[in-house]
Coordinates of N, CA, C and O in Angstrom, one line a residue:
M1 N 9.5 -22.0 1.1 CA 8.5 -21.1 1.6 C 8.1 -20.1 -0.1 O 9.0 -20.0 -0.5
K2 N 7.1 -20.1 0.1 CA 6.6 -19.7 -1.3 C 4.9 -18.9 -0.8 O 4.4 -19.4 0.1
V3 N 4.8 -17.9 -1.6 CA 3.6 -16.8 -1.7 C 3.1 -16.2 -2.9 O 3.9 -15.9 -3.6
L4 N 1.9 -15.9 -2.5 CA 1.7 -14.9 -4.0 C 2.1 -13.9 -3.8 O 2.1 -13.2 -2.9
L5 N 2.6 -12.9 -5.0 CA 3.1 -11.9 -4.9 C 2.0 -10.7 -4.9 O 2.0 -9.8 -3.8
Q6 N 0.9 -11.1 -5.4 CA -0.3 -10.1 -5.0 C -1.2 -10.1 -3.4 O -1.2 -9.0 -3.1
D7 N -0.8 -11.3 -3.0 CA -1.1 -11.3 -1.3 C -0.1 -10.3 -0.8 O -0.6 -10.3 0.5
V8 N 1.2 -10.3 -0.6 CA 1.9 -9.3 -0.3 C 1.7 -8.1 -0.7 O 2.1 -7.1 0.0
I9 N 1.4 -7.8 -2.3 CA 1.4 -6.5 -2.3 C 0.3 -5.6 -1.5 O 0.2 -4.6 -1.6
D10 N -1.1 -6.7 -1.8 CA -2.2 -6.5 -0.9 C -2.3 -6.1 1.0 O -2.4 -5.2 0.8
A11 N -1.2 -6.9 1.1 CA -1.1 -6.5 2.7 C 0.0 -5.3 2.9 O -0.5 -4.8 4.1
I12 N 0.7 -4.9 2.2 CA 1.9 -3.8 1.9 C 0.7 -2.3 1.8 O 0.5 -1.7 2.4
E13 N -0.4 -2.9 1.2 CA -1.2 -2.1 0.4 C -2.4 -1.3 1.7 O -2.6 -0.3 2.3
Q14 N -2.6 -2.2 2.4 CA -3.9 -2.3 3.6 C -2.9 -2.3 5.5 O -4.1 -1.9 5.9
T15 N -1.6 -2.3 5.2 CA -1.0 -1.9 6.6 C -1.6 -0.5 7.2 O -1.3 0.5 6.1
T16 N -1.7 -0.3 8.1 CA -1.8 0.9 9.1 C -1.1 0.7 10.3 O -0.2 -0.2 10.5
N17 N -1.1 1.9 11.0 CA -0.5 2.2 12.4 C -1.2 0.8 13.2 O -0.3 0.2 13.8
E18 N -2.1 0.4 13.1 CA -3.2 -0.4 14.1 C -3.0 -2.3 13.2 O -3.2 -2.7 13.9
L19 N -3.1 -2.2 12.0 CA -2.7 -3.2 11.4 C -1.2 -3.7 10.7 O -1.0 -3.0 9.9
Q20 N -0.8 -4.8 11.2 CA 0.2 -5.1 10.8 C 0.6 -6.7 10.2 O -0.5 -7.5 10.6
F21 N 0.8 -6.9 8.9 CA 0.5 -8.3 8.8 C 2.2 -9.0 8.6 O 3.1 -8.4 8.3
F22 N 1.8 -10.3 8.8 CA 3.3 -11.0 8.8 C 2.6 -12.2 8.1 O 1.7 -13.0 7.7
Y23 N 4.2 -13.0 7.7 CA 4.2 -14.4 7.0 C 4.4 -15.1 7.9 O 5.4 -15.5 8.6
Y24 N 3.6 -16.1 8.2 CA 3.5 -17.3 8.8 C 4.0 -18.3 8.5 O 3.3 -19.0 7.4
M25 N 5.3 -19.1 8.1 CA 6.0 -19.8 7.9 C 5.7 -21.0 7.7 O 5.6 -21.7 6.6
P26 N 5.2 -21.7 8.9 CA 5.0 -23.1 8.7 C 3.9 -23.3 8.1 O 3.4 -24.3 7.5
E27 N 2.7 -22.6 8.3 CA 1.6 -22.8 6.7 C 1.9 -21.9 5.8 O 1.4 -21.9 5.0
E28 N 2.5 -21.3 5.6 CA 3.0 -20.6 4.1 C 1.6 -19.2 4.0 O 0.8 -19.6 2.6
V29 N 1.4 -18.8 5.0 CA 0.1 -17.6 4.7 C 0.3 -16.3 5.3 O 1.4 -16.1 6.8
I30 N -0.5 -15.4 5.0 CA 0.3 -14.3 5.2 C -1.3 -14.0 6.5 O -2.4 -14.0 6.2
L31 N -0.7 -13.7 7.7 CA -1.8 -13.3 8.8 C -2.0 -11.8 8.7 O -0.6 -10.7 8.7
C32 N -2.9 -11.4 9.4 CA -3.3 -9.7 10.0 C -3.3 -9.8 11.2 O -3.8 -10.5 11.9
Y33 N -2.6 -9.1 11.7 CA -2.4 -8.7 13.7 C -2.9 -7.3 13.6 O -2.5 -6.2 13.1
S34 N -3.7 -6.9 14.6 CA -4.7 -6.3 15.1 C -3.7 -5.2 16.7 O -4.2 -6.0 17.6
E35 N -3.3 -4.6 16.4 CA -2.7 -3.9 17.6 C -4.0 -3.3 18.9 O -3.4 -3.4 19.9
F36 N -4.9 -3.0 18.2 CA -5.9 -2.5 18.8 C -6.6 -3.4 19.7 O -7.0 -3.5 21.0
D37 N -7.0 -4.5 19.1 CA -7.5 -5.8 19.7 C -6.5 -7.1 20.0 O -7.0 -7.5 20.9
Q38 N -5.2 -6.6 19.7 CA -4.4 -7.6 20.3 C -4.3 -9.0 20.4 O -4.4 -9.9 20.7
R39 N -4.8 -8.9 18.6 CA -5.3 -10.3 18.2 C -4.7 -10.5 16.6 O -5.0 -9.6 16.1
I40 N -4.7 -11.6 16.0 CA -4.8 -12.1 14.9 C -6.0 -12.1 14.3 O -7.0 -13.1 14.9
L41 N -6.3 -11.4 13.2 CA -7.8 -11.5 12.3 C -8.0 -12.4 11.8 O -8.3 -12.1 10.4
D42 N -7.7 -13.5 12.2 CA -7.9 -14.7 10.9 C -8.6 -15.7 12.1 O -8.0 -16.2 12.9
P43 N -10.0 -16.4 11.5 CA -10.7 -17.3 12.5 C -10.0 -18.7 12.6 O -10.4 -19.1 13.5
D44 N -9.0 -18.9 11.5 CA -8.4 -20.4 11.9 C -7.2 -20.0 12.9 O -6.7 -21.0 13.4
F45 N -7.3 -19.0 13.5 CA -5.6 -18.5 14.5 C -6.6 -18.3 15.7 O -5.7 -17.2 16.4
E46 N -8.1 -18.0 15.6 CA -8.4 -17.1 16.9 C -7.5 -17.9 18.6 O -7.5 -17.1 19.0
D47 N -7.7 -19.5 18.4 CA -7.3 -20.1 19.6 C -5.8 -20.4 19.9 O -5.1 -21.1 20.9
E48 N -5.5 -19.5 18.7 CA -3.7 -20.3 18.7 C -2.9 -19.1 19.6 O -3.6 -17.8 20.1
D49 N -1.9 -18.9 20.2 CA -1.3 -18.1 21.2 C -0.2 -17.3 20.2 O 0.5 -17.7 19.4
I50 N -0.9 -16.2 20.7 CA -0.1 -15.1 19.9 C 1.6 -14.8 19.5 O 1.6 -15.1 17.9
D51 N 1.9 -14.8 20.5 CA 3.6 -15.0 20.7 C 3.9 -16.1 19.6 O 5.3 -16.3 19.0
D52 N 3.8 -17.3 19.9 CA 4.0 -19.0 19.2 C 4.0 -18.3 17.7 O 4.6 -18.7 17.0
V53 N 2.7 -17.6 17.0 CA 2.4 -17.7 15.9 C 3.5 -16.8 15.5 O 4.2 -16.5 14.7
L54 N 3.5 -15.4 16.7 CA 4.5 -14.5 15.6 C 6.0 -14.7 15.8 O 6.5 -14.2 15.0
D55 N 6.3 -15.5 16.4 CA 7.8 -16.0 17.1 C 8.4 -16.5 15.5 O 9.4 -17.0 14.7
D56 N 7.2 -17.4 15.0 CA 7.1 -18.5 13.4 C 6.8 -17.4 12.0 O 6.4 -18.3 11.1
S57 N 6.5 -16.3 12.5 CA 6.5 -15.6 11.3 C 7.5 -14.6 10.6 O 8.5 -14.0 11.5
I58 N 6.9 -13.8 9.7 CA 8.3 -12.6 9.3 C 7.3 -11.6 9.0 O 6.3 -11.3 8.4
S59 N 7.7 -10.7 9.4 CA 6.7 -9.4 9.7 C 6.9 -8.4 8.2 O 8.1 -8.7 7.5
L60 N 5.9 -8.6 7.4 CA 5.8 -7.8 5.8 C 6.0 -6.1 6.4 O 6.1 -5.5 7.5
P61 N 6.6 -5.5 5.5 CA 7.1 -4.4 5.8 C 6.0 -3.3 6.2 O 4.6 -3.5 6.0
N62 N 6.2 -2.5 7.6 CA 4.9 -1.8 7.9 C 5.0 -0.2 7.3 O 5.5 -0.3 6.1
I63 N 3.7 0.4 7.7 CA 3.6 1.4 7.6 C 4.6 3.0 7.2 O 5.3 3.3 6.2
Q64 N 5.7 2.5 8.1 CA 7.0 3.5 7.8 C 7.7 3.0 6.9 O 8.7 3.8 6.1
E65 N 8.3 1.5 6.5 CA 9.1 0.9 5.9 C 8.5 0.9 4.3 O 9.2 1.2 3.3
R66 N 7.0 1.1 4.4 CA 6.4 1.3 3.2 C 6.3 3.0 2.6 O 6.9 3.3 1.7
N67 N 6.4 3.8 4.0 CA 6.7 5.3 3.5 C 6.1 5.8 2.2 O 6.7 6.3 1.4
D68 N 4.6 5.9 2.3 CA 3.8 6.8 1.4 C 4.1 8.2 0.9 O 4.2 8.1 -0.6
Y69 N 5.0 8.7 1.5 CA 5.5 10.4 1.6 C 6.5 10.2 0.6 O 6.7 10.9 -0.5
A70 N 7.9 9.5 0.9 CA 8.8 9.2 -0.3 C 8.2 8.8 -1.3 O 9.4 9.2 -2.6
I71 N 7.4 7.9 -1.6 CA 7.0 7.2 -3.1 C 6.1 8.5 -3.9 O 6.3 9.1 -4.6
M72 N 5.8 9.3 -2.9 CA 5.4 10.9 -3.0 C 6.1 11.6 -4.0 O 6.0 12.0 -5.1
Q73 N 7.5 11.5 -3.4 CA 8.3 12.4 -3.7 C 9.0 12.0 -5.0 O 9.2 12.9 -5.9
D74 N 9.0 10.7 -4.9 CA 9.7 9.8 -6.0 C 8.8 10.3 -7.5 O 9.5 10.3 -8.4
F75 N 7.6 10.3 -7.0 CA 6.4 10.3 -8.0 C 6.6 11.7 -9.0 O 6.7 12.2 -10.0
I76 N 6.4 12.7 -7.9 CA 6.8 14.1 -8.3 C 7.7 14.2 -9.2 O 7.9 15.1 -9.9
S77 N 9.1 13.5 -9.0 CA 10.4 13.9 -9.5 C 9.9 13.4 -10.9 O 10.6 13.6 -11.9
T78 N 9.2 12.6 -11.6 CA 8.7 12.2 -12.8 C 7.6 12.8 -13.6 O 7.7 12.8 -14.8
V79 N 7.2 13.9 -12.9 CA 6.5 14.7 -14.1 C 6.8 15.9 -14.4 O 8.2 16.4 -14.1
E80 N 6.7 15.6 -15.7 CA 7.2 16.6 -16.7 C 6.9 17.9 -16.9 O 7.5 18.7 -17.1
N81 N 5.8 17.9 -16.8 CA 4.9 19.3 -16.6 C 5.3 20.6 -15.8 O 5.0 19.8 -14.5
N82 N 5.8 21.2 -15.9 CA 6.9 22.1 -15.3 C 5.5 23.0 -14.2 O 5.6 22.6 -12.9
E83 N 4.8 23.4 -14.3 CA 3.3 24.0 -13.9 C 2.8 22.6 -12.7 O 2.9 22.9 -11.5
A84 N 2.8 21.7 -12.8 CA 2.4 20.4 -12.5 C 3.1 19.6 -11.4 O 3.3 19.7 -10.1
Y85 N 4.4 19.9 -12.1 CA 5.9 19.7 -10.8 C 5.6 20.6 -9.9 O 5.3 20.2 -8.5
E86 N 5.6 21.4 -9.7 CA 5.9 23.4 -8.8 C 4.6 22.6 -7.8 O 4.5 22.9 -6.5
W87 N 3.2 22.8 -8.5 CA 2.0 22.6 -7.5 C 2.2 21.8 -6.9 O 1.9 21.3 -5.7
L88 N 2.5 20.4 -7.3 CA 2.7 18.9 -6.1 C 3.6 19.2 -5.6 O 3.2 18.3 -4.4
S89 N 4.9 19.5 -5.8 CA 5.8 19.7 -4.9 C 5.4 20.8 -3.6 O 5.7 20.4 -2.6
N90 N 4.9 21.6 -4.0 CA 4.3 22.8 -3.0 C 3.1 21.8 -2.2 O 3.2 22.1 -1.2
S91 N 2.9 21.2 -2.8 CA 1.4 20.5 -1.8 C 1.6 19.6 -0.9 O 0.9 19.6 0.1
I92 N 3.0 18.8 -0.7 CA 3.4 18.1 -0.1 C 4.1 18.6 1.3 O 4.4 17.7 1.9
R93 N 3.8 20.0 1.6 CA 4.6 20.8 2.7 C 3.5 20.8 3.4 O 2.6 21.7 3.4
G94 N 4.1 20.8 4.7 CA 2.8 21.2 6.0 C 1.4 20.2 5.8 O 1.9 18.9 5.7
R95 N 0.5 20.8 6.7 CA -0.5 20.1 6.8 C -1.2 19.3 6.0 O -1.5 20.3 5.0
G96 N -2.2 18.5 5.8 CA -2.9 18.1 5.1 C -2.2 17.7 3.2 O -2.4 18.0 2.5
A97 N -0.8 17.4 3.7 CA -0.2 17.0 2.4 C -1.1 15.9 1.5 O -0.9 16.3 0.1
F98 N -1.1 14.8 2.0 CA -1.8 14.3 1.3 C -3.0 14.4 0.9 O -3.6 14.4 -0.4
R99 N -4.1 15.5 1.3 CA -5.3 15.9 0.9 C -5.1 16.9 -0.2 O -5.6 16.6 -1.4
M100 N -4.0 18.0 0.1 CA -3.3 18.6 -1.3 C -2.9 17.6 -2.0 O -3.1 18.3 -3.6
F101 N -2.7 17.1 -2.4 CA -1.4 15.9 -3.1 C -2.5 15.8 -4.1 O -2.7 16.0 -5.4
R102 N -3.5 15.2 -3.3 CA -4.8 14.5 -4.1 C -5.1 15.4 -4.8 O -5.8 15.2 -6.0
A103 N -5.8 16.5 -4.5 CA -6.4 17.4 -5.2 C -5.5 18.1 -6.4 O -6.2 18.4 -7.2
T104 N -4.4 18.1 -6.0 CA -3.4 18.7 -7.3 C -3.3 17.6 -8.3 O -3.1 17.9 -9.6
L105 N -3.2 16.4 -8.1 CA -3.6 15.6 -9.0 C -4.3 15.7 -10.0 O -4.6 15.7 -10.9
D106 N -5.5 15.2 -9.2 CA -6.9 16.0 -10.4 C -6.8 16.9 -10.6 O -7.5 16.7 -12.0
R107 N -6.1 18.2 -10.4 CA -6.2 19.4 -10.8 C -5.5 19.0 -12.5 O -5.6 19.8 -13.4
F108 N -4.6 18.3 -12.2 CA -3.8 18.0 -13.6 C -3.9 16.8 -14.1 O -3.1 16.8 -14.8
D109 N -4.9 16.4 -13.6 CA -5.5 14.9 -14.6 C -4.4 13.9 -14.6 O -4.4 13.2 -15.4
L110 N -3.6 13.6 -13.2 CA -2.1 13.0 -13.0 C -2.6 11.7 -12.2 O -2.2 11.3 -11.6
T111 N -4.2 11.9 -11.6 CA -4.8 10.6 -10.6 C -4.0 9.2 -11.0 O -4.0 8.4 -10.3
K112 N -4.8 8.8 -12.2 CA -4.5 7.3 -12.8 C -2.9 7.1 -12.9 O -2.0 6.3 -12.2
D113 N -2.2 8.5 -13.1 CA -0.6 8.1 -13.6 C 0.1 7.7 -12.2 O 0.5 7.3 -11.9
W114 N -0.8 8.6 -10.4 CA -0.4 8.6 -9.4 C -0.4 7.4 -9.2 O 0.8 6.5 -8.1
Y115 N -1.8 6.3 -9.5 CA -2.0 5.2 -9.0 C -1.0 4.2 -9.3 O -0.8 2.9 -9.0
D116 N -0.8 4.3 -10.6 CA 0.1 3.5 -11.7 C 1.3 3.4 -11.0 O 1.8 2.3 -10.5
Y117 N 1.5 4.4 -10.5 CA 2.7 4.7 -9.9 C 3.3 3.9 -8.6 O 4.1 3.4 -8.2
R118 N 2.4 4.4 -7.8 CA 2.3 3.5 -6.2 C 2.0 2.4 -6.6 O 2.8 1.5 -5.8
D119 N 1.4 1.9 -7.2 CA 1.4 0.4 -7.1 C 2.2 -0.3 -7.9 O 2.6 -1.4 -6.8
N120 N 3.0 -0.1 -8.9 CA 4.5 -0.4 -9.0 C 5.3 -0.1 -7.6 O 6.5 -1.1 -7.9
A121 N 5.3 0.8 -7.2 CA 6.5 0.9 -5.7 C 6.1 -0.3 -5.0 O 6.8 -0.7 -4.8
Y122 N 4.8 -0.3 -4.8 CA 4.4 -1.7 -3.7 C 4.6 -2.6 -4.3 O 5.2 -3.6 -3.6
K123 N 4.9 -3.1 -5.3 CA 5.4 -4.3 -6.6 C 6.4 -4.6 -6.0 O 7.1 -5.2 -5.6
E124 N 7.4 -3.3 -5.9 CA 8.8 -3.2 -6.1 C 9.0 -3.4 -4.3 O 10.4 -4.4 -4.1
I125 N 8.7 -2.7 -3.6 CA 8.8 -3.4 -2.2 C 8.4 -4.7 -1.5 O 8.9 -5.3 -1.0
A126 N 7.3 -5.2 -2.5 CA 6.7 -6.5 -2.3 C 8.3 -7.5 -2.6 O 8.5 -8.8 -1.8
I127 N 8.8 -7.1 -4.0 CA 9.5 -8.0 -4.4 C 10.9 -7.9 -3.7 O 11.3 -8.9 -3.1
N128 N 11.2 -7.0 -3.2 CA 12.5 -6.9 -2.7 C 12.2 -7.5 -1.1 O 13.2 -8.3 -0.5
W129 N 11.0 -7.3 -0.3 CA 11.0 -8.1 0.7 C 11.1 -9.9 0.4 O 11.3 -10.4 1.4
C130 N 10.5 -10.1 -0.3 CA 10.3 -11.4 -0.5 C 11.8 -12.0 -1.1 O 12.4 -13.0 -0.2
N131 N 12.3 -11.2 -1.9 CA 14.1 -11.1 -2.0 C 14.8 -11.2 -0.9 O 16.1 -12.1 -0.5
E132 N 14.5 -10.7 0.2 CA 15.3 -10.1 1.3 C 15.4 -11.5 2.1 O 16.1 -11.9 2.7
Y133 N 14.2 -11.9 2.3 CA 13.8 -13.4 3.2 C 13.8 -14.6 2.6 O 13.3 -15.5 3.2
G134 N 14.3 -14.6 1.3 CA 14.3 -15.7 0.6 C 12.8 -16.5 0.2 O 13.0 -17.8 0.1
I135 N 12.2 -15.9 0.3 CA 10.8 -16.7 0.1 C 10.4 -16.4 -1.3 O 10.5 -15.5 -2.4
E136 N 10.1 -17.5 -2.0 CA 9.8 -17.8 -3.2 C 8.5 -16.9 -3.5 O 7.2 -16.9 -2.4
Y137 N 8.6 -16.4 -4.8 CA 7.2 -15.8 -5.3 C 6.5 -15.9 -6.5 O 7.3 -16.0 -7.3
D138 N 4.9 -16.2 -6.4 CA 3.9 -16.5 -7.8 C 4.2 -15.4 -8.2 O 2.9 -14.8 -7.6
A139 N 4.4 -14.5 -9.1 CA 3.8 -13.5 -9.9 C 2.3 -13.2 -10.8 O 1.9 -12.3 -11.4
S140 N 2.1 -15.0 -11.1 CA 1.3 -15.3 -12.1 C -0.3 -14.4 -11.8 O -0.8 -14.4 -12.6
E141 N -0.6 -13.7 -10.5 CA -2.1 -13.6 -9.9 C -1.8 -12.1 -10.3 O -2.4 -11.9 -9.6
I142 N -0.9 -11.4 -10.3 CA -0.7 -10.1 -10.4 C -1.4 -9.6 -11.1 O -1.8 -9.7 -12.3
E143 N -2.5 -8.7 -10.8 CA -3.2 -8.0 -11.1 C -2.9 -6.9 -11.9 O -3.9 -6.0 -12.8
Y144 N -1.8 -6.2 -11.9 CA -1.7 -4.9 -12.8 C -0.4 -4.8 -13.5 O 0.3 -5.9 -13.0
D145 N -0.1 -4.8 -14.2 CA 1.1 -4.5 -15.4 C 1.0 -3.0 -16.2 O -0.3 -2.8 -16.4
E146 N 2.5 -2.8 -16.3 CA 2.1 -1.5 -17.3 C 1.6 -1.2 -18.4 O 1.4 -0.2 -19.1
E147 N 1.4 -2.4 -18.7 CA 0.5 -2.8 -20.1 C -0.7 -2.6 -19.9 O -1.3 -2.0 -20.7
N148 N -1.4 -2.9 -18.6 CA -3.1 -2.4 -18.3 C -3.2 -1.0 -18.9 O -3.1 -0.5 -17.7
E149 N -4.0 -1.2 -19.6 CA -4.5 0.3 -19.9 C -5.5 0.8 -18.7 O -5.9 2.2 -18.3
E150 N -6.3 -0.1 -18.0 CA -7.4 0.3 -17.0 C -6.4 0.7 -15.6 O -6.7 1.4 -14.4
G151 N -5.0 0.4 -15.3 CA -4.6 0.7 -14.4 C -4.7 0.2 -13.1 O -4.6 -1.1 -12.9
R152 N -4.4 0.8 -12.0 CA -4.6 0.0 -10.7 C -5.3 -1.5 -10.4 O -6.4 -1.1 -10.3
N153 N -4.3 -2.1 -10.2 CA -5.4 -3.5 -9.9 C -6.4 -4.0 -10.9 O -7.3 -4.7 -10.6
G154 N -6.3 -3.5 -12.3 CA -7.2 -3.9 -13.2 C -8.7 -2.7 -12.9 O -9.9 -3.3 -13.7
E155 N -8.8 -2.3 -12.0 CA -9.5 -1.3 -11.7 C -9.5 -0.1 -12.4 O -8.2 0.2 -13.3
D156 N -10.7 0.5 -12.7 CA -10.6 2.2 -12.9 C -10.8 3.3 -12.0 O -11.0 3.0 -11.1
D157 N -10.6 4.3 -12.5 CA -10.8 5.8 -12.0 C -12.0 5.9 -10.9 O -12.1 6.1 -9.7
E158 N -13.2 5.3 -11.7 CA -14.3 5.3 -10.8 C -14.1 4.2 -9.6 O -14.7 4.7 -8.5
K159 N -14.1 3.4 -9.5 CA -13.2 2.6 -8.2 C -13.0 3.0 -7.2 O -13.3 3.1 -6.0
H160 N -11.6 4.3 -7.7 CA -11.4 5.1 -6.8 C -11.9 6.1 -5.9 O -11.9 6.5 -4.9
E161 N -12.7 6.6 -7.2 CA -13.5 8.0 -6.7 C -14.5 7.2 -5.7 O -14.8 7.9 -4.6
R162 N -15.1 6.1 -5.6 CA -16.2 5.4 -4.9 C -15.5 5.5 -3.5 O -15.9 5.5 -2.4
D163 N -14.1 4.9 -3.5 CA -13.7 4.6 -2.5 C -13.5 6.2 -1.5 O -13.5 6.4 -0.3
D164 N -13.2 6.8 -2.6 CA -13.1 8.4 -2.0 C -14.7 8.5 -1.2 O -14.9 9.0 0.1
A165 N -15.6 8.7 -1.9 CA -16.9 8.9 -1.5 C -17.3 8.1 -0.2 O -18.1 8.5 0.1
A166 N -16.8 6.8 0.1 CA -17.5 5.9 0.9 C -16.6 6.2 2.2 O -16.8 5.3 3.0
G167 N -15.8 7.4 1.8 CA -15.5 7.1 3.6 C -14.2 7.5 3.6 O -13.2 7.2 5.0
I168 N -13.0 6.7 2.6 CA -11.5 6.8 2.6 C -11.0 7.9 2.4 O -11.4 8.5 1.5
S169 N -10.2 8.6 3.6 CA -9.1 9.6 3.2 C -8.0 9.5 3.9 O -8.1 8.9 4.8
W170 N -7.3 10.6 3.9 CA -5.8 10.5 4.1 C -5.8 11.2 5.3 O -6.9 11.9 5.6
S171 N -5.0 10.5 6.2 CA -5.1 11.3 7.6 C -4.2 12.5 7.6 O -3.0 12.7 6.5
L172 N -4.3 13.1 8.5 CA -3.4 14.7 8.3 C -2.1 14.4 8.6 O -1.0 15.2 8.1
N173 N -1.6 13.4 9.5 CA -0.3 13.2 9.8 C 0.5 12.0 8.6 O 1.9 12.0 8.4
G174 N -0.6 12.1 7.4 CA -0.1 11.5 6.1 C 0.4 10.3 5.7 O 1.1 10.2 5.2
L175 N 0.8 9.4 6.9 CA 1.0 8.3 6.8 C 0.5 6.8 7.0 O 0.6 6.3 6.3
M176 N -1.2 7.3 6.6 CA -1.9 6.1 6.9 C -3.3 6.6 6.0 O -3.7 7.4 6.5
R177 N -4.0 5.5 5.6 CA -5.4 5.9 4.8 C -6.4 5.0 5.9 O -6.5 4.4 6.6
Q178 N -7.5 5.8 6.5 CA -8.2 5.4 7.0 C -9.6 4.9 6.8 O -10.1 5.6 5.9
S179 N -10.3 3.9 7.4 CA -11.6 3.8 6.8 C -12.5 4.3 7.7 O -12.4 3.4 8.5
Y180 N -13.7 5.1 7.5 CA -14.5 5.0 8.6 C -16.0 4.9 8.4 O -16.3 4.8 7.3

């Protein structure tokens, strides 16, 4: 069994409460399953029996296993500026934690650092998942590494600003990103 590590990372990043990703072992592909539609979101698998496909699949980490809140806490522990550390620590308490966290990142010019940290955390989750299930991975397609000055997946901050302006927002429960 083999997979592109970037595909696993992308699936982990895109997982929501409604979308779950699976590694379909017979064809060595990653599939997306919609809880809402109760179907696999891949035209090649439209006519397949969902139960049969899922029986031959390994679930990728779900949104709870990804645990963005814990990643935020870990990131905060790396912040050396005491004032930024205090503001970030306070920002993740209570309602609107993700929104407040993002605003605080912007205030202290730490947004790029956050996305770099988060992307590395997703990469680590992906590698651990592959190792846990004995799935060989190809990391040659990884779009991000610590040497990359542009940061997140080779993109710049403007890309993420456009995402935010296009309607991507953090939900109040702090567990997922939704696009509307």
